[in-house]
XYZ file of C-alpha atoms in Angstrom:
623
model
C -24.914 -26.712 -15.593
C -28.147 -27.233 -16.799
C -28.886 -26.148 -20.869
C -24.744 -25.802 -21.187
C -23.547 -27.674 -24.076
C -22.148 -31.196 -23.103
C -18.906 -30.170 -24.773
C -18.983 -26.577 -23.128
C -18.870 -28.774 -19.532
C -16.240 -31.245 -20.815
C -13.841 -28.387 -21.045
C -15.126 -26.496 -17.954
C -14.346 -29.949 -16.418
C -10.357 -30.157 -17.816
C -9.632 -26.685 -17.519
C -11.131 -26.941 -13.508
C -8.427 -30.051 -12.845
C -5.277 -28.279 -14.953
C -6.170 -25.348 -12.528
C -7.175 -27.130 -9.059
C -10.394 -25.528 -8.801
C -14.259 -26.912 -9.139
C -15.924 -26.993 -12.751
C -18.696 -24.559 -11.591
C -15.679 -21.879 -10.677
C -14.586 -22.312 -14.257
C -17.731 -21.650 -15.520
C -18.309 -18.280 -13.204
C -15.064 -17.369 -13.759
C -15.379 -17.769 -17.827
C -19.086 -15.600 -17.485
C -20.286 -18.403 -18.866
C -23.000 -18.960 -16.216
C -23.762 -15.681 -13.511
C -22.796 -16.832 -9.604
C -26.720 -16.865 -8.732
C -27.651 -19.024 -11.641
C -24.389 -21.590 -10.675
C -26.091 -21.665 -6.699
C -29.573 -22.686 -8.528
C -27.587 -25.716 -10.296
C -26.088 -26.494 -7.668
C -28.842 -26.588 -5.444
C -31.019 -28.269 -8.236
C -28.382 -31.059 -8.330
C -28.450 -31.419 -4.618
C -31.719 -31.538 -3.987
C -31.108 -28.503 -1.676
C -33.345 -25.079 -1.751
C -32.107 -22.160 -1.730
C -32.661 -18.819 0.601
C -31.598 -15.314 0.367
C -28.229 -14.540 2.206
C -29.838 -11.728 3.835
C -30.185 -12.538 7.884
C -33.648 -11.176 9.357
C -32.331 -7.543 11.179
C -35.681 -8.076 13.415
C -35.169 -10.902 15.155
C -34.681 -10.283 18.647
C -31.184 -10.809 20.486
C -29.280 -11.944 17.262
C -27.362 -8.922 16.204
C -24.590 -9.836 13.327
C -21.414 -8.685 15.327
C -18.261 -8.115 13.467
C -16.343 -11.010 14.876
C -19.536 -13.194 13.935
C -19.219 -11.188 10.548
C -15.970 -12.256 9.995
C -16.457 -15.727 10.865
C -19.404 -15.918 8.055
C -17.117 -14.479 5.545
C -13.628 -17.192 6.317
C -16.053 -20.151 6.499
C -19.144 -19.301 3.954
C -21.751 -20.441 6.272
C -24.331 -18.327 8.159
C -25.704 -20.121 11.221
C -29.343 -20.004 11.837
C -29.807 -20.761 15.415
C -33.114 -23.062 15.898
C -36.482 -21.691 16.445
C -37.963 -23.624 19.539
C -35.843 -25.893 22.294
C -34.667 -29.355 20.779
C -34.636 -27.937 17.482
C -31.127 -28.420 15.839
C -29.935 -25.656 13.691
C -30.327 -24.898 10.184
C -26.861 -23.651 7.950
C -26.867 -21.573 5.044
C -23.401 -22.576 2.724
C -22.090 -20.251 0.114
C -20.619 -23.586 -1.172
C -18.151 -23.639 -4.448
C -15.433 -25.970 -6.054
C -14.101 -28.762 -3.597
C -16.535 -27.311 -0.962
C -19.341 -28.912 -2.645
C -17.923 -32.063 -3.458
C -17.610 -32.408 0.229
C -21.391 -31.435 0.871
C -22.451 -34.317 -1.421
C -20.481 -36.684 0.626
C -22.075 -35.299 3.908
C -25.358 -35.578 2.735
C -25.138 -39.156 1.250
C -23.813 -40.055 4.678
C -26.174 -38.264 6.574
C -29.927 -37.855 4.765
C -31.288 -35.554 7.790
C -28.652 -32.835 6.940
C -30.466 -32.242 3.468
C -33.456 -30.718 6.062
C -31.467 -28.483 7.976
C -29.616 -26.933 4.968
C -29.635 -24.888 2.113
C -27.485 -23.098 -0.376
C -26.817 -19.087 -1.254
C -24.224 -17.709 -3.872
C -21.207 -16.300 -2.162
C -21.521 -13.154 -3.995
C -25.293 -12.835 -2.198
C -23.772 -13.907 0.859
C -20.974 -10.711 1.180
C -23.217 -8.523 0.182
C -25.896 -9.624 2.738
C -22.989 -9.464 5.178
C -21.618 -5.707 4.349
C -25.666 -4.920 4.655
C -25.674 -6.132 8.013
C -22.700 -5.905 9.507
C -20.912 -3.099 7.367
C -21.242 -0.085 10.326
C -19.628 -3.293 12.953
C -17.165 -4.254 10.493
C -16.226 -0.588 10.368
C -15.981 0.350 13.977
C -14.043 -2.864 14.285
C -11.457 -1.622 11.694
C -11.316 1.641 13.433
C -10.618 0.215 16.625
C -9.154 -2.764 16.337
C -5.263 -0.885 16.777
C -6.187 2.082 19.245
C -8.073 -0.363 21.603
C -5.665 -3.233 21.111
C -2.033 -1.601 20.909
C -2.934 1.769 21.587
C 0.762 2.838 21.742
C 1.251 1.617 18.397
C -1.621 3.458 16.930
C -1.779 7.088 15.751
C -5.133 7.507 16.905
C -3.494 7.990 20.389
C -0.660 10.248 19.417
C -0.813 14.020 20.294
C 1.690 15.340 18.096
C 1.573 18.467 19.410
C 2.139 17.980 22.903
C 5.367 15.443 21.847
C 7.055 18.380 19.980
C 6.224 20.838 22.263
C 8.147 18.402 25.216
C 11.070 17.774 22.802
C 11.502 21.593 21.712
C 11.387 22.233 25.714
C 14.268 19.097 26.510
C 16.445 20.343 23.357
C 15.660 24.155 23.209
C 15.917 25.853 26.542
C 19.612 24.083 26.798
C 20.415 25.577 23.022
C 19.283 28.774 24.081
C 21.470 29.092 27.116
C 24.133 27.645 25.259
C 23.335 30.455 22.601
C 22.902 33.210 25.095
C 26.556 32.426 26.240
C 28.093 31.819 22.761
C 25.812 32.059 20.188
C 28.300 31.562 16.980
C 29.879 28.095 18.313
C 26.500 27.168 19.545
C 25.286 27.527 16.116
C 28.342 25.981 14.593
C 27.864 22.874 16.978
C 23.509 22.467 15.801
C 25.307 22.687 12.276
C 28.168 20.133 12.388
C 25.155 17.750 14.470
C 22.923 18.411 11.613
C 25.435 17.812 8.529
C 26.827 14.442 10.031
C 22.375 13.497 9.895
C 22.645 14.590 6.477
C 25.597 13.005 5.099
C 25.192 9.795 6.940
C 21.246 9.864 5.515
C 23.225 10.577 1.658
C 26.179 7.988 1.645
C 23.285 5.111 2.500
C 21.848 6.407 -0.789
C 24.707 6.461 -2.708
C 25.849 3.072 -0.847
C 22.866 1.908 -3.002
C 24.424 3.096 -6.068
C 27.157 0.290 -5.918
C 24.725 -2.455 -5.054
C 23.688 -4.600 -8.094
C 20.153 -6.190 -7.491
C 20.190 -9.746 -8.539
C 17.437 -10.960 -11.069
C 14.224 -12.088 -10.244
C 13.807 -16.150 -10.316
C 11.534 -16.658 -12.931
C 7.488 -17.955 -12.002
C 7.682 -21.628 -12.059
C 4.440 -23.197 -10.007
C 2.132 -24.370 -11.915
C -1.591 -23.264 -12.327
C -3.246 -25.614 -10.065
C -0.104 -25.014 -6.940
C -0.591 -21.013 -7.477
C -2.615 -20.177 -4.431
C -6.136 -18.098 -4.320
C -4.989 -14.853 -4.424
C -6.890 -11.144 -3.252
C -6.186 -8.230 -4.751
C -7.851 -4.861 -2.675
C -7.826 -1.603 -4.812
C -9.261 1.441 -2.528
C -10.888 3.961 -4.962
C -11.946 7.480 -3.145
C -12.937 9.820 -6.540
C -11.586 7.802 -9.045
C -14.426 7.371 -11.411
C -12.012 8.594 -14.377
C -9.726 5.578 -13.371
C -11.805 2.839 -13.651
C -12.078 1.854 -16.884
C -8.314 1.650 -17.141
C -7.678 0.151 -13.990
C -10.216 -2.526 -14.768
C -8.839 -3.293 -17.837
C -5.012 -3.540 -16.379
C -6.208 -5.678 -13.589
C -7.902 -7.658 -16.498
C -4.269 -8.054 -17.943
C -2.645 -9.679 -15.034
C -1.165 -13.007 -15.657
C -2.937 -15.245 -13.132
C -5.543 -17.959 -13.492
C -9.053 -15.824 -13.015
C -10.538 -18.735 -11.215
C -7.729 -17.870 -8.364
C -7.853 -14.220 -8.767
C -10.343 -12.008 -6.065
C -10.397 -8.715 -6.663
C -12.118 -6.428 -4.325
C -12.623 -2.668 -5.638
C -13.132 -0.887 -2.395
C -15.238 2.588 -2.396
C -16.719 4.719 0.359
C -20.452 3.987 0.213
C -21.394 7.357 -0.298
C -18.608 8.267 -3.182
C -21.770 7.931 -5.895
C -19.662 9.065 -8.755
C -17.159 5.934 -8.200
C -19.698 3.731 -7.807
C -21.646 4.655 -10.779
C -18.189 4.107 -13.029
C -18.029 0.808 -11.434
C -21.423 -0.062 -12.604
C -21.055 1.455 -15.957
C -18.251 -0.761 -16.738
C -19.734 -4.086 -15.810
C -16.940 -6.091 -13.777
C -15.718 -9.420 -14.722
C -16.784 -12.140 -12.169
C -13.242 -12.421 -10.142
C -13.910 -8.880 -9.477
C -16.457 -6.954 -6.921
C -16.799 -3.854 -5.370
C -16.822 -3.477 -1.660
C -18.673 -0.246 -0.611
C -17.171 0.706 2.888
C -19.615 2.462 5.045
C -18.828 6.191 5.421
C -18.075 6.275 9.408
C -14.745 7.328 10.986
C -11.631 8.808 9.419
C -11.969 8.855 5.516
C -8.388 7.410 4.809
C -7.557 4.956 2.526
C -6.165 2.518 5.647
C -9.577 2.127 7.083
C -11.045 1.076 3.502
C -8.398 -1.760 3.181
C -9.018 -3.123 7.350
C -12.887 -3.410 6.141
C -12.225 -4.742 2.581
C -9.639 -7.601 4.400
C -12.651 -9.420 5.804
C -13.752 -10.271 2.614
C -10.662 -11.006 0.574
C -10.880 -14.697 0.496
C -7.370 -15.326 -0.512
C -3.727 -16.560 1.640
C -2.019 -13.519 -0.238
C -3.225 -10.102 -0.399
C -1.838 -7.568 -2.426
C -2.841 -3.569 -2.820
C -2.636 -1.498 -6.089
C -3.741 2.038 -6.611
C -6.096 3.327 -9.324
C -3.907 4.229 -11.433
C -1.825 1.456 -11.147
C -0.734 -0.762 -14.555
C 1.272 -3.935 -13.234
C 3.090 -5.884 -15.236
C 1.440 -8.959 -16.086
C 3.401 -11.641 -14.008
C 3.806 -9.572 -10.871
C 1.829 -11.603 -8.986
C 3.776 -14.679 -10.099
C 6.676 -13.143 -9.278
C 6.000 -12.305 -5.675
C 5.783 -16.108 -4.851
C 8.341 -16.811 -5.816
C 10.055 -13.983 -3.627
C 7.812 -15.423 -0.569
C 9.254 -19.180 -1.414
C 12.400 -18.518 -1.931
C 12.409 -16.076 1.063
C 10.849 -18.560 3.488
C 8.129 -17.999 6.005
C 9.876 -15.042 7.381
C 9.323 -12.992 4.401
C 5.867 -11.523 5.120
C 5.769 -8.898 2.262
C 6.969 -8.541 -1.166
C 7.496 -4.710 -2.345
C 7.273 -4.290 -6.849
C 9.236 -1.326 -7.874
C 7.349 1.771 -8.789
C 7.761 3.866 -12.079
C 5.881 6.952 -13.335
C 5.191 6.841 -17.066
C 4.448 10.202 -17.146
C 7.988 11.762 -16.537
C 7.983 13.878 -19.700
C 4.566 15.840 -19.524
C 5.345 18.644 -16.946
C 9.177 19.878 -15.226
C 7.549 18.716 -11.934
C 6.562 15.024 -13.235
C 10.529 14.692 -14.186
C 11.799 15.527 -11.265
C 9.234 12.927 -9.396
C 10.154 9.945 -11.811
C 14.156 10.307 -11.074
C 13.057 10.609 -7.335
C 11.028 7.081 -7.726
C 13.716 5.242 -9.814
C 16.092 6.462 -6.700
C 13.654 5.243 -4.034
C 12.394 1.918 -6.136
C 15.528 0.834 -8.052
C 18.547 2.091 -5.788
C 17.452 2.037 -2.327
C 15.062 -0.097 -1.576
C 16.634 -2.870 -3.620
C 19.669 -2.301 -1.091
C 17.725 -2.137 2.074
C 15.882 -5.083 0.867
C 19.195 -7.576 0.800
C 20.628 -5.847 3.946
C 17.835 -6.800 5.795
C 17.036 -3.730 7.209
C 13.207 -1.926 7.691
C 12.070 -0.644 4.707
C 9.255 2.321 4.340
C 6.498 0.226 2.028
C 5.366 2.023 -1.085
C 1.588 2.518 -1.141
C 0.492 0.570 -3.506
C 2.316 -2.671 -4.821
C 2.752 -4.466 -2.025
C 2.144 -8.225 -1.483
C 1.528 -9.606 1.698
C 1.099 -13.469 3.514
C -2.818 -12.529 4.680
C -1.790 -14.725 7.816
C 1.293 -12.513 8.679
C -0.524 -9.324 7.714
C -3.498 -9.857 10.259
C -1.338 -11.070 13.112
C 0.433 -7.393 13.191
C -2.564 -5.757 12.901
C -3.039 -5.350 9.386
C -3.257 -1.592 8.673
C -3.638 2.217 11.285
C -6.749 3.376 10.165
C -5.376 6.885 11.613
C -1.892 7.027 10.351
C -1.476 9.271 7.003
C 0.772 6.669 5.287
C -0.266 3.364 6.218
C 2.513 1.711 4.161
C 5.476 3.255 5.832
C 4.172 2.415 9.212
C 3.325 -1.415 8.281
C 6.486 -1.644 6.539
C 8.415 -1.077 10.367
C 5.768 -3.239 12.636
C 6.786 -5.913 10.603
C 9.944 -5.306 10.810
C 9.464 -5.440 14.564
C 7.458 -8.322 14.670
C 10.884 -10.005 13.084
C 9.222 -10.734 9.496
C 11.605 -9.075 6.350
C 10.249 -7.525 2.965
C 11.385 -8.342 -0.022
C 12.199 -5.796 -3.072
C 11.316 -7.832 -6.469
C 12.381 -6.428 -9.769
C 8.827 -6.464 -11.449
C 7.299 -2.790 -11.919
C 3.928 -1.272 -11.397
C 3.825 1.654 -13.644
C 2.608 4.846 -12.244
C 0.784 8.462 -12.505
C 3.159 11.657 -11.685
C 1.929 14.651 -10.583
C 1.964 17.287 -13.060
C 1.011 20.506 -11.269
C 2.698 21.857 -8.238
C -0.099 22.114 -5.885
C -0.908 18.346 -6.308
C 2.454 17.613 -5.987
C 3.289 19.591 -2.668
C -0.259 18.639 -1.264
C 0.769 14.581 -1.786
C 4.168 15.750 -0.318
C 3.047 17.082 2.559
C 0.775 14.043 3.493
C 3.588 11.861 3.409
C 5.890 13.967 5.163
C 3.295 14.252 7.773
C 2.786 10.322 7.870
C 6.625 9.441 7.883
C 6.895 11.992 10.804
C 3.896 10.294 12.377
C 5.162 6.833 12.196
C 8.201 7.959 13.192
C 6.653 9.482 16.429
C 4.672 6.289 16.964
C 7.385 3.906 17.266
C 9.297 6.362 19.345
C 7.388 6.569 21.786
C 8.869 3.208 23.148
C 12.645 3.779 22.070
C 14.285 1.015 24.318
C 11.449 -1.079 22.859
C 12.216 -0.207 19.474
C 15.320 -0.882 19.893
C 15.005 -4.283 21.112
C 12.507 -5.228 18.069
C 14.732 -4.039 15.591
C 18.777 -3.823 16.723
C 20.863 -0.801 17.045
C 21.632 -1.153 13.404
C 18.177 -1.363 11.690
C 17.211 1.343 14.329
C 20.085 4.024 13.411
C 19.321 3.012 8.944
C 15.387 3.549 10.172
C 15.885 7.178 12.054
C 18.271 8.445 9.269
C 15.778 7.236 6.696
C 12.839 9.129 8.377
C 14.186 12.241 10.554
C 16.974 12.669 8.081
C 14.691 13.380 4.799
C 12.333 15.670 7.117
C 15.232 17.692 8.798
C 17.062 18.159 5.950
C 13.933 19.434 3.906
C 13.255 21.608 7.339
C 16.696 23.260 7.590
C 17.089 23.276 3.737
C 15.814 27.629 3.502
C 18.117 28.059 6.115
C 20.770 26.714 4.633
C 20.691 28.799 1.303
C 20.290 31.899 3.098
C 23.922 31.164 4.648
C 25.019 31.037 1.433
C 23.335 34.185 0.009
C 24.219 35.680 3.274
C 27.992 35.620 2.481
C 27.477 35.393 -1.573
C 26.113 39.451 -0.307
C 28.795 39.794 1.970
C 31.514 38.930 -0.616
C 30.218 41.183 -3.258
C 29.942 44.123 -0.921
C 33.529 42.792 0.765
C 32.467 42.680 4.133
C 34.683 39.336 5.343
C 34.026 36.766 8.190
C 34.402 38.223 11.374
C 35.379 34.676 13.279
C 36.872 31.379 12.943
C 33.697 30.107 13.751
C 31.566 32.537 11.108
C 34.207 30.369 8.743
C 33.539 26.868 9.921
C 29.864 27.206 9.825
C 29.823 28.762 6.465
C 31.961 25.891 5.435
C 29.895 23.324 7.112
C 26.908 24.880 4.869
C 28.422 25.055 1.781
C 29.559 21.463 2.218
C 26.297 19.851 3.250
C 24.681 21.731 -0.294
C 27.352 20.617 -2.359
C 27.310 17.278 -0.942
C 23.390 16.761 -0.696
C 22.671 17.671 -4.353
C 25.918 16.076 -5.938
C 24.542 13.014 -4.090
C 21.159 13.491 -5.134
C 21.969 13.857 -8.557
C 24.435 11.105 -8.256
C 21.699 8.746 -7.357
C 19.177 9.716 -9.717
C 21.189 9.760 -12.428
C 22.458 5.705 -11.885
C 18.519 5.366 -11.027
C 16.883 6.361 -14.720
C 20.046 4.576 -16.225
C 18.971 1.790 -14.605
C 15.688 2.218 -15.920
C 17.122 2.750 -19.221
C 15.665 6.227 -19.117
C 18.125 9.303 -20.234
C 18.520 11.780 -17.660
C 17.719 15.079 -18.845
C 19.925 18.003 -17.751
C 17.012 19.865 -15.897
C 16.557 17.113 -14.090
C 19.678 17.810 -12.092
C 19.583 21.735 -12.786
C 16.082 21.619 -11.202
C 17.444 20.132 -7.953
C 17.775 23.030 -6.044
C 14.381 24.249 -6.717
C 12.892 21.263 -6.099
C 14.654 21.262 -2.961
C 12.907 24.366 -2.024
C 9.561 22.715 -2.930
C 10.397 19.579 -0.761
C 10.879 22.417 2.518
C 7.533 24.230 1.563
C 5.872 20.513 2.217
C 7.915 19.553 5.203
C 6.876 22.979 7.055
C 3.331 22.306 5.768
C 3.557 19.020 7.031
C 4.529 20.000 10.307
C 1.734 22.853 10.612
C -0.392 19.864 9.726
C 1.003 17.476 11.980
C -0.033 19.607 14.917
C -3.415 20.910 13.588
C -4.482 18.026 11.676
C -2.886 15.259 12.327
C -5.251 12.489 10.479
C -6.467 14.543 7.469
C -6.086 12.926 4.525
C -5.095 14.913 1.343
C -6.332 13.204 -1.817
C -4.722 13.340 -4.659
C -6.393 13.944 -7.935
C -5.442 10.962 -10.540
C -6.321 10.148 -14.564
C -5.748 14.075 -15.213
C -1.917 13.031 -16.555
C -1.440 11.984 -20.731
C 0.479 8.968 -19.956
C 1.976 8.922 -23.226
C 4.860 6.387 -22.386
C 2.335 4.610 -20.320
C -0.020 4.072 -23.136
C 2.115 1.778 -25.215
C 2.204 -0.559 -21.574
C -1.644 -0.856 -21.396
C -2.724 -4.146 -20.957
C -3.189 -6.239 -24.145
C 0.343 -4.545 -25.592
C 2.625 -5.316 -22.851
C 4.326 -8.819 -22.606
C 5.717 -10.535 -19.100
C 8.667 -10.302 -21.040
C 8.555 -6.928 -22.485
C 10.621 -4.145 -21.531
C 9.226 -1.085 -21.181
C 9.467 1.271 -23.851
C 11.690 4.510 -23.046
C 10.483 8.392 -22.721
C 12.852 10.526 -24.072
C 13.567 11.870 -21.170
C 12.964 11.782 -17.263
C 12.423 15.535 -17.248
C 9.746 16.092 -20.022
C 7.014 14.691 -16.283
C 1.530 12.118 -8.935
């Protein structure tokens, strides 16, 4: 590479065959030569010139549509059809590695080609691309699920109208049911709705008794691990950046296989200007998504897909610190798991849990959700509701479902079923991505209520075909699916309700006014037993959940329970005020406000693959 020292190339050249890769992708990768600089080399060494990536937006009857976008980004060459009749084309190759080892043999076999060709960096060549085809490659992403499975798309729901036609098939019978005996008509809605509830707790406690097995350890080699993309949507995260760059920095993966793609709306300035600040190392870019359609983070990750370059795609957040080997981990989950496992889920953990009352309550709800349940789902076989962030996909799997619902409020949770249905499983691995908690109220019931809103979206979506549903995934997975979804929702719905029963005759005790009917009794029981039951088996859970973690659970931790129950209602009815006015507006939670303490001994640079993570005090001292 030109005025490199001989020796500096000898050990490009080693390192580039213990790895699998080309020397000059060593060299990138290192920052020892910049990826327009390498292209000049290359080109020199050729005997090739080289042009700017940028296609000519004048020339008539060529526009750059997104499919031919996409096709320039999988294959690195941009077509240039000829000029005049019997003209053959000329190709423009963002050529690296192995790809240009396979150039020199064309053109020693074929001296013409060296006239009809020339070289651009790949960097030059995505950017020319999101130039020219960003808006296309936008309204694709928006599209590409309303126009091709429209009844699988949220874009097409009307949430409104759906409720309103259930409320009319299930409410005018209750209310002639109630007009003719209004106490047992009650007491019947109540013994429905406390078999939901307890069914929805004893799958959570069933988790309790399940023992995850351990992770098999990473054992491929450098040069078998695959290229691998990593997409990180950012949307006002400039006070992220610097530690998410420097965690992603940390991960324990060769950087000559390692693409990460920071993805940004084009117009979110202060983002951008972080970005820049902090200089990115050459395995990562940023990906500015044109600002057209719904501003969710779904829609960033369907434009930023088309130029991940690797077979396995995995999402973070921006707060996000991985542990080192996660991605390491995950294939071994996809080889062990065979072709049918399409997506690997890492545990999340907030490392926040001791800052604010609300943070601790949100970290023993994760380690239930990450360590208890989903491990449990996970070997059953049954659909699990993704996390957003964390999860590792087979790109080839991922864009045969449709990758992503640019219009659905939690993405995850509705990718998570339609694989599922397309008959592909997730896998739970033990490896954590350490997380941000909330630690005000109104952050935490405004992130609430957007995924309240999405699960009851999703939920909605895949109902609207029920036989087919049912087909896709089995009676089983179907029933462990609806309880997962409708139960958490109902139960935070009726919760209010509930507790005025109980004050209701707690008052009516006191002033020793008794029940009135055997049925006034039964419901009353029926109440009082779906309470007890719901936060014994809450507290249950979480408490075997931050054991796990080797976290002590603090006593206002389960004390709190009831008042974080009444939080969890004030979300759902938000969430269904929103569902109905605003079905696709996105609430963004505010991140890199929280101190982190416990998180900042995990930073990269301090934490080891095999470290444990060091322990907070407590789970209630706590996005």
């Amino acid at each position: 590479m030109g005025d490199l020292p001989l020796a500096v190339l000898r050990e490009a050249a080693a390192r580039a065959r213990q790895v699998g890769v080309g020397a000059d992708e060593v060299l990138v990768a290192r920052g020892l030569v910049d990826d327009a600089t390498a292209t000049l080399r290359l080109a020199d060494h050729l005997g090739l010139p080289v042009e700017p990536a940028t296609p000519d937006r004048t020339a008539p009857g060529r526009p750059l549509s997104a499919e031919t976008a996409r096709g320039v980004l999988r294959t690195g060459i941009r077509l240039e059809p000829p000029g005049r009749p019997g003209q053959r084309p000329r190709f423009t190759l963002a050529a690296r590695g192995r790809e240009v080892r396979r150039l020199a043999r064309a053109l020693r076999q074929d001296a013409s080609l060296a006239g009809r060709v020339s070289l651009t960096s790949p960097a030059a060549l995505r950017r020319a691309v999101l130039d020219t085809a960003g808006p296309q490659l936008t309204e694709a992403a928006v599209l590409h699920l309303p126009r091709g499975d429209p009844l699988r798309s949220a874009a097409t729901l009307v949430p409104g109208r759906l409720l309103a036609r259930g409320a009319l098939a299930v409410g005018v019978p209750l209310a002639v049911l109630a007009a003719l005996a209004p106490l047992w008509t009650l007491l019947a809605v109540q013994a429905l709705l406390s078999l939901v509830f307890l069914a929805w707790i004893a799958i959570r406690l069933a988790g309790c008794l399940y023992e995850p097995p351990d992770d098999i350890r990473p054992t491929l080699s450098e040069r078998h691990l695959p290229l691998y993309s990593i997409l990180v949507p950012l949307y006002r995260e400039a006070a992220s950046v610097p530690g998410l760059v420097s965690a992603l920095g940390a991960l324990d993966y060769p950087p000559e296989k390692l693409d990460i793609k920071l993805v940004v709306e084009a117009d979110d300035r202060a983002t951008r200007a972080a970005i820049a600040a902090i200089g990115l190392p050459p395995h990562m870019e940023e990906v500015a998504v044109p600002p057209l359609g719904p501003r969710t983070k779904p829609k960033a990750l369907d434009v930023a897909l088309c130029f991940a370059r690797g077979s396995f795609v995995a999402i973070y957040d921006a707060e996000d610190l991985p542990e080192p080997d996660q991605l390491r981990r995950a294939l071994e989950a996809f080889r062990a798991g065979g072709p049918r496992v399409a997506c690997v889920q890492a545990r999340l953990c907030t490392d926040n849990g001791d800052e604010r009352w609300i943070a601790g309550q949100f970290a023993a709800e994760y380690a239930g959700q990450f360590d208890v349940l989903l491990p449990m789902l996970s070997a059953l076989g049954l659909p699990i509701l993704l996390g957003g962030t964390s999860n590792h996909f087979r790109r080839r799997v991922l864009e045969e479902v449709g990758a992503w619902d640019p219009f659905n409020v939690t993405e995850d949770a509705d990718l998570g079923i339609r694989l599922a249905r397309a008959g592909y499983e997730t896998r739970v691995i033990a490896s954590t991505t350490f997380e941000e908690a909330p630690v005000a109220c109104g952050v935490w019931v405004g992130q609430r209520t957007r995924w309240l809103k999405g699960w009851a979206q999703t939920l909605l979506v895949h109902l609207r075909r029920p036989r087919a549903l049912v087909r896709d995934l089995g009676p089983r997975a179907t029933a462990a699916l609806l309880l997962l979804t409708a139960g958490p929702f109902a139960a935070a719905l009726v919760h209010p309700f509930c507790t005025v029963v109980l004050a209701a005759d707690m008052v009516r005790g006191v002033i020793g006014l008794p029940c009135t009917s055997l049925a006034e009794v039964l419901t009353s029981a029926l109440t009082y037993t779906t309470l007890a039951a719901g936060y014994a088996g809450t507290a249950v859970l979480q408490v075997a959940a931050l054991r796990r973690r080797g976290l002590a659970p603090h006593w206002s931790v389960v004390a709190g329970l009831p008042l974080y129950w009444m939080l969890l209602s004030l979300a759902a009815w938000r969430a269904l005020v929103e569902l109905i006015r605003r079905p696709h507006f996105w609430q963004k939670t505010e991140h890199g406000v929280a101190r982190r303490a416990a998180g900042a001994a995990l930073r990269p640079g301090v934490r080891t693959a095999a470290a444990a993570p060091p322990q907070p005090r407590s789970a209630a001292a706590w996005n």
